[in-house]
Tab-separated table of C-alpha atoms in Angstrom:
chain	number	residue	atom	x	y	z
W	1	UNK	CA	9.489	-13.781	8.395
W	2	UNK	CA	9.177	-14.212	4.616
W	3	UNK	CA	12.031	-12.083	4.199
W	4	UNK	CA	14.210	-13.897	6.448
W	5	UNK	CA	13.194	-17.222	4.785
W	6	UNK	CA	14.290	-15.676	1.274
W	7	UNK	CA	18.085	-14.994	3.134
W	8	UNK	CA	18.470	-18.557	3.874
W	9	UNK	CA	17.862	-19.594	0.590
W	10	UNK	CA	21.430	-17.215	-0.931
W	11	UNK	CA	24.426	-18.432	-0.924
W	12	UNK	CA	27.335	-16.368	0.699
W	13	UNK	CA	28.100	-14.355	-2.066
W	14	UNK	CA	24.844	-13.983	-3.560
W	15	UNK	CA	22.247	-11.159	-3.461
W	16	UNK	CA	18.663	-10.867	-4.518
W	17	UNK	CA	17.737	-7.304	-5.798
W	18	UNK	CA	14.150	-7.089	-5.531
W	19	UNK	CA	12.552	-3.968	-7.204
W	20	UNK	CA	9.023	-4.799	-8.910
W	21	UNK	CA	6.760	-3.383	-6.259
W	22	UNK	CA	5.059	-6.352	-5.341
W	23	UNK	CA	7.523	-7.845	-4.132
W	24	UNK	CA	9.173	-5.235	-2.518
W	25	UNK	CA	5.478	-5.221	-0.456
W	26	UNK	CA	5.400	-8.567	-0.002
W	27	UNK	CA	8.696	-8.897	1.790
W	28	UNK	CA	9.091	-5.430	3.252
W	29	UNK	CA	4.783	-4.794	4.163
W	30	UNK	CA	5.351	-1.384	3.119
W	31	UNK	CA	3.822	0.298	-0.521
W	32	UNK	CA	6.011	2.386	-2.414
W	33	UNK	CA	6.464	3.285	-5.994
W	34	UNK	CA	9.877	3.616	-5.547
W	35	UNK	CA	12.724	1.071	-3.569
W	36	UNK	CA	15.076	-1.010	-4.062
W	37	UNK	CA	15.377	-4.120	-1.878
W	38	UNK	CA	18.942	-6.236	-1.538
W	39	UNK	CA	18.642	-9.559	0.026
W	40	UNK	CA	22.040	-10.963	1.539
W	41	UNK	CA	22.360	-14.223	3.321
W	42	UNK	CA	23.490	-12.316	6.197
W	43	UNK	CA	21.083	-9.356	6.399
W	44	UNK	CA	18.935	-7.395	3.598
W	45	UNK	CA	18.523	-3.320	3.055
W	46	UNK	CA	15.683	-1.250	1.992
W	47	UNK	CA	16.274	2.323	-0.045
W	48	UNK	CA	13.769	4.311	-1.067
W	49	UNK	CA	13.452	8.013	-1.728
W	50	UNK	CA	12.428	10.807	0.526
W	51	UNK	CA	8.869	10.737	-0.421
W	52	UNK	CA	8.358	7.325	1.650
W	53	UNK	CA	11.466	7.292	3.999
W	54	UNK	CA	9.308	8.293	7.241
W	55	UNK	CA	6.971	5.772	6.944
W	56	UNK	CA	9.659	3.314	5.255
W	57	UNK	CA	11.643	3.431	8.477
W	58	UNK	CA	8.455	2.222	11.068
W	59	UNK	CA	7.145	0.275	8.715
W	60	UNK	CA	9.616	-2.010	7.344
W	61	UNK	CA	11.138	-4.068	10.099
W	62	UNK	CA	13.515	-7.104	8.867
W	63	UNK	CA	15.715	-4.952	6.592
W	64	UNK	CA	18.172	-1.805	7.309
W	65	UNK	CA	15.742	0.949	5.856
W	66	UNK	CA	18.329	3.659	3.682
W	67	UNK	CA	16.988	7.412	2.571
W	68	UNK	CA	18.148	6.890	-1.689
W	69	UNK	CA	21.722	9.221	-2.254
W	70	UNK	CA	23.087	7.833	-5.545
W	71	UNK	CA	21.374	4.231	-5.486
W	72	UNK	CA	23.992	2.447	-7.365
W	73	UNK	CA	26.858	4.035	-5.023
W	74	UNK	CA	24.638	2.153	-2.149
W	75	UNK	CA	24.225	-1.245	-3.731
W	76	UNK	CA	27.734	-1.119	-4.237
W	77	UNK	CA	28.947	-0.667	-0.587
W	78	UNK	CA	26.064	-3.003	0.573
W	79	UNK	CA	27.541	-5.877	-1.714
W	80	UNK	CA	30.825	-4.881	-0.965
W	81	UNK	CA	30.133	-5.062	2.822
W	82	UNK	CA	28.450	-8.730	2.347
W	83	UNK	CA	31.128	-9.956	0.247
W	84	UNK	CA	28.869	-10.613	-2.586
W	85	UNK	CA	29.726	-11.114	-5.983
W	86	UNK	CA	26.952	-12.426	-7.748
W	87	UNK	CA	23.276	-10.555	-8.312
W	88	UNK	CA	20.483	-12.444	-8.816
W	89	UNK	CA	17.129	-10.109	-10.716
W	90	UNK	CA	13.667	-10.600	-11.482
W	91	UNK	CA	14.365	-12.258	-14.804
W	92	UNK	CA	10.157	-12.563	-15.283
W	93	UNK	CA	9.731	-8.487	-14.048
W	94	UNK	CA	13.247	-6.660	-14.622
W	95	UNK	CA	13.497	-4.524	-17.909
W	96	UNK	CA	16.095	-5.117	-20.871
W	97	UNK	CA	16.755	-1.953	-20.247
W	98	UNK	CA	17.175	-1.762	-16.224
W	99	UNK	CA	19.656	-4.950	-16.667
W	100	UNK	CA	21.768	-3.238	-18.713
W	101	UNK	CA	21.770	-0.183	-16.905
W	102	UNK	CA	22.934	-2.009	-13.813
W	103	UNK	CA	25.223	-4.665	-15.935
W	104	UNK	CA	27.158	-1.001	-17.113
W	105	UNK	CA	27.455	1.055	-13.959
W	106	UNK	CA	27.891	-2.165	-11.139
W	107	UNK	CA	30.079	-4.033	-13.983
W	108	UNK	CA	32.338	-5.892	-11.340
W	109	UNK	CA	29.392	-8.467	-10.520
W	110	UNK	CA	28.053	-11.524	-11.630
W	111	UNK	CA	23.991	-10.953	-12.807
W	112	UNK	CA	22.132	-14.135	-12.412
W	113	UNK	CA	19.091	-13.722	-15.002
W	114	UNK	CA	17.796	-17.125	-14.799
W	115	UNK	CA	14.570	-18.376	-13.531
W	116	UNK	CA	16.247	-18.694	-9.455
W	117	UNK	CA	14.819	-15.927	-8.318
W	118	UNK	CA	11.519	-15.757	-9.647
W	119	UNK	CA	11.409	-19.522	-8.608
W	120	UNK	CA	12.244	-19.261	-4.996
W	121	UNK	CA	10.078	-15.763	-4.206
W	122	UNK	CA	7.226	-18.103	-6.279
W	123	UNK	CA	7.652	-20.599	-4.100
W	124	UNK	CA	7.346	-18.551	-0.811
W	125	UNK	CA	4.350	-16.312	-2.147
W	126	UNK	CA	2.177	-19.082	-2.846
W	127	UNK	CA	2.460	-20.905	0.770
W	128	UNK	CA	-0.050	-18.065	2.810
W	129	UNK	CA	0.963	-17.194	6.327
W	130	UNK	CA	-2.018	-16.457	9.043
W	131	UNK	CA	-0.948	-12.838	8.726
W	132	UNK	CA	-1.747	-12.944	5.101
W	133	UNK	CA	-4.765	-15.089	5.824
W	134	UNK	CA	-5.946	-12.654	7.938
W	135	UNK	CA	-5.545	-10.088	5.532
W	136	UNK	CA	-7.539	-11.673	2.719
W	137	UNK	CA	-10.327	-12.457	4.848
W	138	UNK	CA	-10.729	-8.560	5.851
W	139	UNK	CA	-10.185	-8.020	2.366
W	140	UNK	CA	-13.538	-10.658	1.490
W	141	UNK	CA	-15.104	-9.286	4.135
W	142	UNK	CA	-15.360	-5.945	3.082
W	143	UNK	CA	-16.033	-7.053	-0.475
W	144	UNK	CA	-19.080	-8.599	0.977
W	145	UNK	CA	-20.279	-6.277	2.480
W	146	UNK	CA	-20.088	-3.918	-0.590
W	147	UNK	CA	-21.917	-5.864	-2.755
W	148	UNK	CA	-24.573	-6.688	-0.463
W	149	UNK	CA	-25.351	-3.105	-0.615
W	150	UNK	CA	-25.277	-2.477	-3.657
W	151	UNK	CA	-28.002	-5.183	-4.675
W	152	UNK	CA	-30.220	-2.923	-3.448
W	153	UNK	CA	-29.112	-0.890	-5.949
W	154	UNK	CA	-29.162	-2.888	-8.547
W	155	UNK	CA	-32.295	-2.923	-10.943
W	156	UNK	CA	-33.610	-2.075	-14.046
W	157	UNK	CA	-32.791	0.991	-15.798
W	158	UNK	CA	-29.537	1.319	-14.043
W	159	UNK	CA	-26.934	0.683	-16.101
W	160	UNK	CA	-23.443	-1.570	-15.784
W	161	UNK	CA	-21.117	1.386	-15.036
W	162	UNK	CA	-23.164	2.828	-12.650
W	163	UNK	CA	-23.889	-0.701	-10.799
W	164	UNK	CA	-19.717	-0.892	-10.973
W	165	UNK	CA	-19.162	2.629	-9.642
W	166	UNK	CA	-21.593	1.930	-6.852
W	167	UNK	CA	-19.659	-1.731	-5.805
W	168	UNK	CA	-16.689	0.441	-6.059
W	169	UNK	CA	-17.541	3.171	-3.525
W	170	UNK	CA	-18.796	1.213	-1.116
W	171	UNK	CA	-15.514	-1.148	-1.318
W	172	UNK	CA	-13.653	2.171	-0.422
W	173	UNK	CA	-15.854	3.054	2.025
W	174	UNK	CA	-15.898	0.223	4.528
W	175	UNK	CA	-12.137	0.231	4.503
W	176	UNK	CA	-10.717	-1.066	1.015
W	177	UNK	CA	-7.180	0.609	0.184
W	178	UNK	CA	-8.412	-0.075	-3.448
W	179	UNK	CA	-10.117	-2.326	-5.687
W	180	UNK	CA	-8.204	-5.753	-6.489
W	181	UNK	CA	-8.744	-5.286	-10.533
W	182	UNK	CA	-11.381	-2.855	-12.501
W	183	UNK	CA	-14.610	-4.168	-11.368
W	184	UNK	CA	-16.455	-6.232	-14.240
W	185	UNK	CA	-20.232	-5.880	-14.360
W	186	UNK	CA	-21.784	-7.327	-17.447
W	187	UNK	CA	-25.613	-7.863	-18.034
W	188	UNK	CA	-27.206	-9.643	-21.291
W	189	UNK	CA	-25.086	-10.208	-23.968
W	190	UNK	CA	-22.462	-8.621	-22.592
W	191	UNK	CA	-22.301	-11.198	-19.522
W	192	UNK	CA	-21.327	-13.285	-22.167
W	193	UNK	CA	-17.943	-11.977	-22.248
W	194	UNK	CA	-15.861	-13.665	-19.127
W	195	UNK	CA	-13.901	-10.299	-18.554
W	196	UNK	CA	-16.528	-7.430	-20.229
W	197	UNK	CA	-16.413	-3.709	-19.361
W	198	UNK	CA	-18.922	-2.377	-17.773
W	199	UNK	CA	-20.547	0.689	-19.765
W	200	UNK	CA	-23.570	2.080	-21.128
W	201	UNK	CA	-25.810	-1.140	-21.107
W	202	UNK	CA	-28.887	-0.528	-18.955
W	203	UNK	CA	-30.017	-3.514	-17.255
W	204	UNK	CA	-33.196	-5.149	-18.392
W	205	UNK	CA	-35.291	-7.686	-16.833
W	206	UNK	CA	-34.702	-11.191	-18.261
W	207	UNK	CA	-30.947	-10.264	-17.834
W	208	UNK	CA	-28.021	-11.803	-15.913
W	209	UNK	CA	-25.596	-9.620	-14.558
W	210	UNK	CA	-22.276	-11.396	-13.769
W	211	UNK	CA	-20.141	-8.825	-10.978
W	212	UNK	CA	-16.613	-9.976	-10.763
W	213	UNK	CA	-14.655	-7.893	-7.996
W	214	UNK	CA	-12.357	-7.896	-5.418
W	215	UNK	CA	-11.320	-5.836	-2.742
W	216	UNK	CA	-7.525	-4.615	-2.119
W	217	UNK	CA	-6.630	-4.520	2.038
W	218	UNK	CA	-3.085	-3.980	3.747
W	219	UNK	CA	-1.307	-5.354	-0.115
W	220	UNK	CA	-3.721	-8.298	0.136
W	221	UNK	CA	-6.670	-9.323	-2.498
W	222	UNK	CA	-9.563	-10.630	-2.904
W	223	UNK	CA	-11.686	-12.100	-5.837
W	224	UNK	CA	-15.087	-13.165	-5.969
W	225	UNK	CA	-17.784	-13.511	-8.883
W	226	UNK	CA	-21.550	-14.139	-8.644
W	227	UNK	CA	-24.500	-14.179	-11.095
W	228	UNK	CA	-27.736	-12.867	-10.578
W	229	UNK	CA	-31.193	-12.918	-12.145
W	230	UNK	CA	-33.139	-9.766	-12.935
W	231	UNK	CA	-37.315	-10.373	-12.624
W	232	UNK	CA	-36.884	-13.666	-14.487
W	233	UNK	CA	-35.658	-16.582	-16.209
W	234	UNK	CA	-36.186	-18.818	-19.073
W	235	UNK	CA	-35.433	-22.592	-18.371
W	236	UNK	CA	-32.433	-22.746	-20.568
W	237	UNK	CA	-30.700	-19.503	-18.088
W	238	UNK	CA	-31.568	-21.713	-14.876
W	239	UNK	CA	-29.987	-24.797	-16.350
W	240	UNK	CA	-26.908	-23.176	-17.420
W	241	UNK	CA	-26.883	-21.434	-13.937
W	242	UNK	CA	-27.255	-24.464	-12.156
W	243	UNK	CA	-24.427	-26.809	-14.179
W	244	UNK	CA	-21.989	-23.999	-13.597
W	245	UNK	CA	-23.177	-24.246	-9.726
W	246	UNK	CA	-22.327	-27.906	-9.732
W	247	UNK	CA	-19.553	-28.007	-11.135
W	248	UNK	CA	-18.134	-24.879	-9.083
W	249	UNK	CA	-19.317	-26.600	-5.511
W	250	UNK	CA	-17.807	-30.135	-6.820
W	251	UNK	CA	-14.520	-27.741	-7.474
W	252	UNK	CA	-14.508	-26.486	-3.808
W	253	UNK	CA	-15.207	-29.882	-2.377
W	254	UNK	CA	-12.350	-31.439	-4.769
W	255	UNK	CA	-9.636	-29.286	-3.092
W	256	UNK	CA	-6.829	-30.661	-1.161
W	257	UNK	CA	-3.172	-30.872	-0.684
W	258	UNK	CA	-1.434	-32.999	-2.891
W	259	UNK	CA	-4.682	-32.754	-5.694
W	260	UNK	CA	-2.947	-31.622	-9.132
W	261	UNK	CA	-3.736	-28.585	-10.404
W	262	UNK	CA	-5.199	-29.910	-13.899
W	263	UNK	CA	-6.900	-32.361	-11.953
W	264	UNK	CA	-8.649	-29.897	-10.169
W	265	UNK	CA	-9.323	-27.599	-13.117
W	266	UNK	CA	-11.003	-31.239	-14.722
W	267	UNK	CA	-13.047	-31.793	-12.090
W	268	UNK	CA	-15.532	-29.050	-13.018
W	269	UNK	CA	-14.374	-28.835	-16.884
W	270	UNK	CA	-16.201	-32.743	-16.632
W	271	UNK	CA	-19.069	-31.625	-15.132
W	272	UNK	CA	-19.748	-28.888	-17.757
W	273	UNK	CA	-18.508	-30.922	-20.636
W	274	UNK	CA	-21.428	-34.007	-19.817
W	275	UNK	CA	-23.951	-31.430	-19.592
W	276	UNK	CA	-23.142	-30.560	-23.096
W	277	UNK	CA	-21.727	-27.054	-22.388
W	278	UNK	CA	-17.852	-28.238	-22.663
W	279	UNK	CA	-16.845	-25.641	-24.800
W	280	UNK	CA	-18.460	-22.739	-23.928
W	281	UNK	CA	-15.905	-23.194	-20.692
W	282	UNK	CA	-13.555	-20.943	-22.230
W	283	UNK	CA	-10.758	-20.030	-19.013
W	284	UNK	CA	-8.730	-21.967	-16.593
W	285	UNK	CA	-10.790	-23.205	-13.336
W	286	UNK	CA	-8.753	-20.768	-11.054
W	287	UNK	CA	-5.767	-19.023	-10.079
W	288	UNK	CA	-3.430	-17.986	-7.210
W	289	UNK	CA	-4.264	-14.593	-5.243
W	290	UNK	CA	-2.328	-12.719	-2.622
W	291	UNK	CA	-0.056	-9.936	-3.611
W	292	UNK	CA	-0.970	-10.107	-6.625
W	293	UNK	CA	-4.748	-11.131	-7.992
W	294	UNK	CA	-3.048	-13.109	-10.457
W	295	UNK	CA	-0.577	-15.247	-9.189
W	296	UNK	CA	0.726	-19.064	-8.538
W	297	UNK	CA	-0.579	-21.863	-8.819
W	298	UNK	CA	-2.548	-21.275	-12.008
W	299	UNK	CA	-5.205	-24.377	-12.196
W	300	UNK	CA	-6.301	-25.025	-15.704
W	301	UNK	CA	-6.289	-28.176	-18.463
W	302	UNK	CA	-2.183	-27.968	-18.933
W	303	UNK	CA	-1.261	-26.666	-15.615
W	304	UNK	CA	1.724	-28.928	-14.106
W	305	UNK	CA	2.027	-27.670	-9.874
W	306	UNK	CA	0.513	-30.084	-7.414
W	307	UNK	CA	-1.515	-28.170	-5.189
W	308	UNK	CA	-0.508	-27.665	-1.108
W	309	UNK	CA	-1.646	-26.732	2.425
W	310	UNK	CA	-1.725	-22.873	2.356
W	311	UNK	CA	-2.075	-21.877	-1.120
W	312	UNK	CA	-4.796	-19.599	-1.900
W	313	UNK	CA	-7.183	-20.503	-5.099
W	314	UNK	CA	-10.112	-19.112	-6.833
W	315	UNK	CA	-12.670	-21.933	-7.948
W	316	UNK	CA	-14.470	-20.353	-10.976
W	317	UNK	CA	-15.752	-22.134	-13.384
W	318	UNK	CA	-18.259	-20.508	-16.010
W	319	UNK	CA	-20.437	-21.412	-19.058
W	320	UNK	CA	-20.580	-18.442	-21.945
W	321	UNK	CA	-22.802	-18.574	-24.923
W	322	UNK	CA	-22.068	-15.772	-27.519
W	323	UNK	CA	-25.170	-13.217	-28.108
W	324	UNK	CA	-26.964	-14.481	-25.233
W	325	UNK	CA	-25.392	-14.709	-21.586
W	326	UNK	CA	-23.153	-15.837	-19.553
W	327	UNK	CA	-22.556	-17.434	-16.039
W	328	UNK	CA	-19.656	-17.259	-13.601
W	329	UNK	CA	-19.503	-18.546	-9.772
W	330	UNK	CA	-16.201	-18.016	-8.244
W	331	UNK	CA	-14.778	-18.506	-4.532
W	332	UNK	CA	-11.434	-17.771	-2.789
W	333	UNK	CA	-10.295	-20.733	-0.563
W	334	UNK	CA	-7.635	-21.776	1.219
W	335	UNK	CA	-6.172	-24.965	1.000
W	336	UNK	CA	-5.434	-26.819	4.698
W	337	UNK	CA	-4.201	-29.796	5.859
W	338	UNK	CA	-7.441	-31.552	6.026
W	339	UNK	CA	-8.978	-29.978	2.543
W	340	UNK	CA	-10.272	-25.964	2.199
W	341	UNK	CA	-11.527	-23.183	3.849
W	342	UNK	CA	-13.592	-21.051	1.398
W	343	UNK	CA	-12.990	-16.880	2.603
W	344	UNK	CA	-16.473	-16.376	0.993
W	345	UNK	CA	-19.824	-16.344	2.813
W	346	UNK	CA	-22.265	-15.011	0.034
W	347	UNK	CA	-25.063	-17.428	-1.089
W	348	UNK	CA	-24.601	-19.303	-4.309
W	349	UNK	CA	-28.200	-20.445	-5.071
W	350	UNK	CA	-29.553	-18.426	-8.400
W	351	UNK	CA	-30.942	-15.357	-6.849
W	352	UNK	CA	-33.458	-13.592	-9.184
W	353	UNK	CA	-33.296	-9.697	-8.005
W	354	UNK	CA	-36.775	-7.987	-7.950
W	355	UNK	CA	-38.934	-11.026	-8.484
């Protein structure tokens, strides 16, 4: 249905032309690098080349599915058969270049290059349907499960990239079409860094080892972060651990429609900043996730959206202190009627690995 919802948002004589590819998969369900998706009030098209045309045409379901001749011939006739005269683009994800290409060869129309578009396929991606629910939570689920096997992995002498390939695999193998982002796995001083690279670094004991990751399913993401111990910690790790852990569980409980997103970001940036740690909480509280594992609402200090029922959120607040560690906790939840529903089932309680 999201695609019919977009239709009855154009006018007459309007038409969306959708190419970026996540939006083409969020509106179509089918992954392509190549398509071009028109959106008329009265019915919508799909072209794509002959590399994805057989699986184009079971896949995709609420639009006319086209095998690509000379593409602008076909957006031509397709506008010409819906009577539209105006085109509205991606103004946030279209090229200079692509808009002029099209503004030269389909010169009899009207391109609409404001913010409409990208507004009103915003507003649709960030309200979840139980299909894409669904889809997130197989995606967390198999993320899970990953990392829960690779813990036993996971010790001394082993070092980040290896850790990171491991998580990886396993994703793959228990039914991830990909990872949602390059997995981060930092350890020491490099967990001080909130988005480090995982390389060379062997793991010591006396180190945190921060493993942000996500799992890609069916288009869908999912992001999750946890810090562990390895053999031991000093007092000043488990206090940092456990003011992060506050403030993160204070940010899950805080969630609800109609909560502001700054609000929300301040509930846990208050809770860091009384324990003294205020600026070593260097990021936004969370973010959107769906199509993308970056997406609306963002939720941090400045943010100006009002949160609502079905958007999807990360809650991850973190403390970082340069040349000596760092500590992130971060959840995916769901925003209902009555508050959240947090996809994520792994402990939160500092876990010390090998002790």
């Amino acid at each position: 249905m999201n695609l019919k919802n977009l239709e009855q948002q154009l006018k007459s004589t309007q038409a969306a032309l959708i190419v970026s590819e996540e939006n083409r998969r969020y509106f179509t369900g089918f992954n392509a690098s190549n398509g071009y998706l028109l959106a008329t009030r009265d019915g919508s098209t799909f072209i794509t080349d002959g590399r994805y045309i057989e699986d184009a045409r079971k896949i995709v379901t609420e639009a006319e599915v086209l095998l690509q001749d000379n593409v602008y011939n076909q957006l031509d006739r397709l506008l010409r058969k819906y009577g539209c005269n105006e085109i509205l683009v991606e103004a946030s994800r279209m090229t200079l270049q692509d808009l002029n290409t099209y503004r030269r060869v389909l010169n009899q129309y009207t391109y609409n290059v404001s913010a409409r578009l990208d507004t009103m396929i915003s507003s649709l991606r960030e309200v979840k349907t139980e299909f894409e629910v669904s889809q997130m939570q197989r995606a967390q689920d198999i993320a899970e499960k990953a990392l829960l096997d690779t813990l036993q992995f996971l010790k001394p002498g082993i070092r980040e990239r290896d850790v990171a390939n491991e998580l990886d695999y396993r994703m793959r193998k228990y039914g991830a079409d990909g990872l949602s982002f390059d997995t981060i796995v930092v350890s020491g001083e490099n967990s001080s860094k909130p988005h480090g690279v995982p390389g060379e670094k062997v793991i010591e004991n006396g180190d945190f080892v921060t493993i942000d990751y996500g799992a890609l399913y069916n288009g869908y993401h999912s992001d999750t972060t946890r810090t562990f111990a390895v053999g031991s910690v000093t007092e000043e790790m488990a206090n940092v651990y456990n003011t992060v852990l506050k403030a993160q569980m204070a940010g899950c409980e805080a969630l609800r429609p109609g909560l502001l997103a700054k609000d929300y970001d301040g509930v846990a940036r208050k809770i860091i900043g009384d324990a003294g740690y205020g600026s070593y909480f260097t990021h936004s509280m969370g973010h959107g996730v769906g199509v993308e594992i970056h997406e609306q609402p963002f939720c941090g200090p400045n943010s100006k959206g009002i949160l609502q029922a079905g958007n999807v959120v990360s809650c991850e607040p973190g403390i970082y202190l340069e040349g000596k560690f760092g500590v992130r906790i971060e959840d995916m939840l769901l925003i209902t009627p009555e508050g959240s529903m947090n996809f994520c089932h792994l402990p939160k309680d500092l876990q010390v690995l090998g002790a």
